[in-house]
Coordinates of C-alpha atoms in Angstrom, one line a residue:
L1 CA 0.0 0.0 0.0
T2 CA 2.9 2.4 0.7
G3 CA 4.1 1.8 -2.9
L4 CA 0.6 2.3 -4.2
A5 CA 0.3 5.6 -2.3
G6 CA 3.6 6.7 -3.8
V7 CA 2.5 5.8 -7.3
I8 CA -0.8 7.6 -6.8
S9 CA 0.8 10.7 -5.4
E10 CA 3.0 10.9 -8.5
R11 CA 0.3 10.1 -11.0
I12 CA -2.4 12.4 -9.6
P13 CA -0.5 15.6 -10.1
R14 CA 0.7 14.5 -13.5
R15 CA -2.9 13.5 -14.4
L16 CA -4.2 16.9 -13.3
S17 CA -1.3 18.7 -15.1
L18 CA -0.2 20.4 -12.0
R19 CA 3.2 21.9 -12.3
R20 CA 5.5 22.1 -9.3
R21 CA 7.5 25.3 -9.0
E22 CA 11.2 24.8 -8.5
D23 CA 11.7 28.1 -6.9
K24 CA 9.3 27.4 -4.0
P25 CA 10.4 25.7 -0.8
E26 CA 7.2 23.7 -0.9
Q27 CA 8.6 21.7 -3.9
G28 CA 7.0 18.3 -4.3
K29 CA 3.7 19.1 -2.6
V30 CA 0.5 18.6 -4.4
S31 CA -1.6 21.7 -5.0
R32 CA -4.3 22.3 -2.5
F33 CA -6.7 22.7 -5.5
F34 CA -6.9 18.9 -6.0
R35 CA -9.8 18.0 -8.3
L36 CA -11.2 14.5 -7.6
G37 CA -13.5 14.7 -10.6
A38 CA -10.5 14.8 -12.9
L39 CA -9.5 11.3 -11.9
S40 CA -10.7 8.1 -13.6
P41 CA -13.3 6.0 -11.7
R42 CA -10.5 3.5 -10.8
E43 CA -8.3 6.3 -9.4
R44 CA -11.2 7.8 -7.4
T45 CA -11.9 4.3 -5.9
L46 CA -8.2 4.0 -4.9
Y47 CA -8.4 7.6 -3.4
Y48 CA -11.4 6.8 -1.3
Y49 CA -9.9 3.8 0.4
L50 CA -6.5 5.5 0.9
S51 CA -8.2 8.6 2.4
I52 CA -9.9 6.3 4.9
L53 CA -6.5 4.9 5.8
R54 CA -5.1 8.4 6.3
R55 CA -8.1 9.5 8.4
A56 CA -8.1 6.4 10.5
G57 CA -4.4 6.8 11.2
E58 CA -5.0 10.3 12.3
A59 CA -7.8 9.0 14.6
G60 CA -5.4 6.6 16.3
L61 CA -5.9 3.5 14.2
P62 CA -3.0 3.4 11.7
R63 CA -2.4 0.5 9.3
K64 CA 0.6 -1.6 10.1
P65 CA 3.0 -1.9 7.2
S66 CA 2.6 -5.7 7.3
Q67 CA -1.2 -5.6 7.2
T68 CA -3.1 -6.5 4.0
P69 CA -6.2 -4.5 3.2
Y70 CA -8.3 -7.4 4.6
E71 CA -6.3 -7.6 7.8
Y72 CA -6.6 -3.9 8.3
D73 CA -10.3 -4.1 7.6
D74 CA -10.7 -6.8 10.4
S75 CA -8.8 -4.6 12.8
I76 CA -10.7 -1.3 12.2
K77 CA -14.2 -2.7 11.8
P78 CA -15.0 -3.1 15.5
H79 CA -14.4 0.7 16.0
L80 CA -16.7 1.8 13.2
D81 CA -20.1 1.2 14.8
Q82 CA -22.7 1.3 12.0
A83 CA -20.2 1.4 9.1
Q84 CA -18.7 -2.0 9.4
Q85 CA -20.4 -3.5 6.3
E86 CA -19.5 -0.4 4.3
M87 CA -15.9 -0.8 5.3
D88 CA -15.9 -4.4 4.2
M89 CA -17.3 -3.4 0.8
L90 CA -15.0 -0.4 0.5
T91 CA -12.0 -2.8 1.1
D92 CA -13.3 -5.2 -1.6
D93 CA -13.8 -2.3 -4.0
F94 CA -10.2 -1.1 -3.3
V95 CA -8.7 -4.6 -3.9
N96 CA -10.7 -5.0 -7.1
A97 CA -9.7 -1.6 -8.4
R98 CA -6.1 -2.1 -7.5
Y99 CA -5.5 -5.7 -8.6
S100 CA -8.2 -6.6 -11.1
P101 CA -8.0 -5.7 -14.8
D102 CA -11.8 -5.3 -14.9
P103 CA -12.9 -1.8 -15.6
V104 CA -14.4 0.4 -12.9
D105 CA -17.4 2.2 -14.4
Q106 CA -19.1 5.4 -13.3
E107 CA -22.0 3.7 -11.6
R108 CA -19.7 1.4 -9.6
E109 CA -17.6 4.4 -8.5
R110 CA -20.8 6.2 -7.3
Q111 CA -21.6 3.3 -5.1
V112 CA -18.1 3.3 -3.7
R113 CA -18.3 7.0 -3.0
A114 CA -21.5 6.5 -1.1
R115 CA -19.8 3.8 1.0
W116 CA -16.8 6.0 1.5
K117 CA -19.0 8.9 2.9
R118 CA -20.5 6.6 5.5
V119 CA -17.2 5.2 6.5
R120 CA -15.6 8.7 6.6
T121 CA -18.4 9.8 8.9
A122 CA -17.8 6.8 11.2
V123 CA -14.0 7.5 11.3
R124 CA -14.6 11.2 12.1
S125 CA -16.8 10.3 15.0
L126 CA -14.2 7.7 16.2
G127 CA -11.6 10.5 16.1
K128 CA -13.8 12.8 18.1
R129 CA -14.5 10.1 20.7
R130 CA -10.8 9.3 21.1
R131 CA -9.9 13.0 21.5
Q132 CA -12.6 13.4 24.2
Q133 CA -11.3 10.4 26.0
Q134 CA -7.8 11.9 25.9
D135 CA -9.0 15.2 27.1
G136 CA -10.9 13.5 30.0
Q137 CA -7.9 11.7 31.3

């Protein structure tokens, strides 16, 4: 997944035709004007899953480097309350988009986006609960 994140972080700016300025100290950073709609349905599916990984890591549930997507899914699901099934499906969607040659069409990507929104909401509330617990200690 780390390699995939690196490939995506290289391909997305290239795909969006973003130019990095060599004279800026922020060289190598992606523009804050990232357009998700400019990506293909497959790339958006990958983005949705990887954004959940990032958000969950920030909420205190990072993925271990040795974990497969399915192992990470098993470790995070108990913390997601009502979005456990959506996380299962989002993980399946990611694995299919990443490793299958089958095309990802617009309708499938819309379904993935709906699942992503529900999981994202659950991860946000997880982060809030963890911050409240830390503040209370």
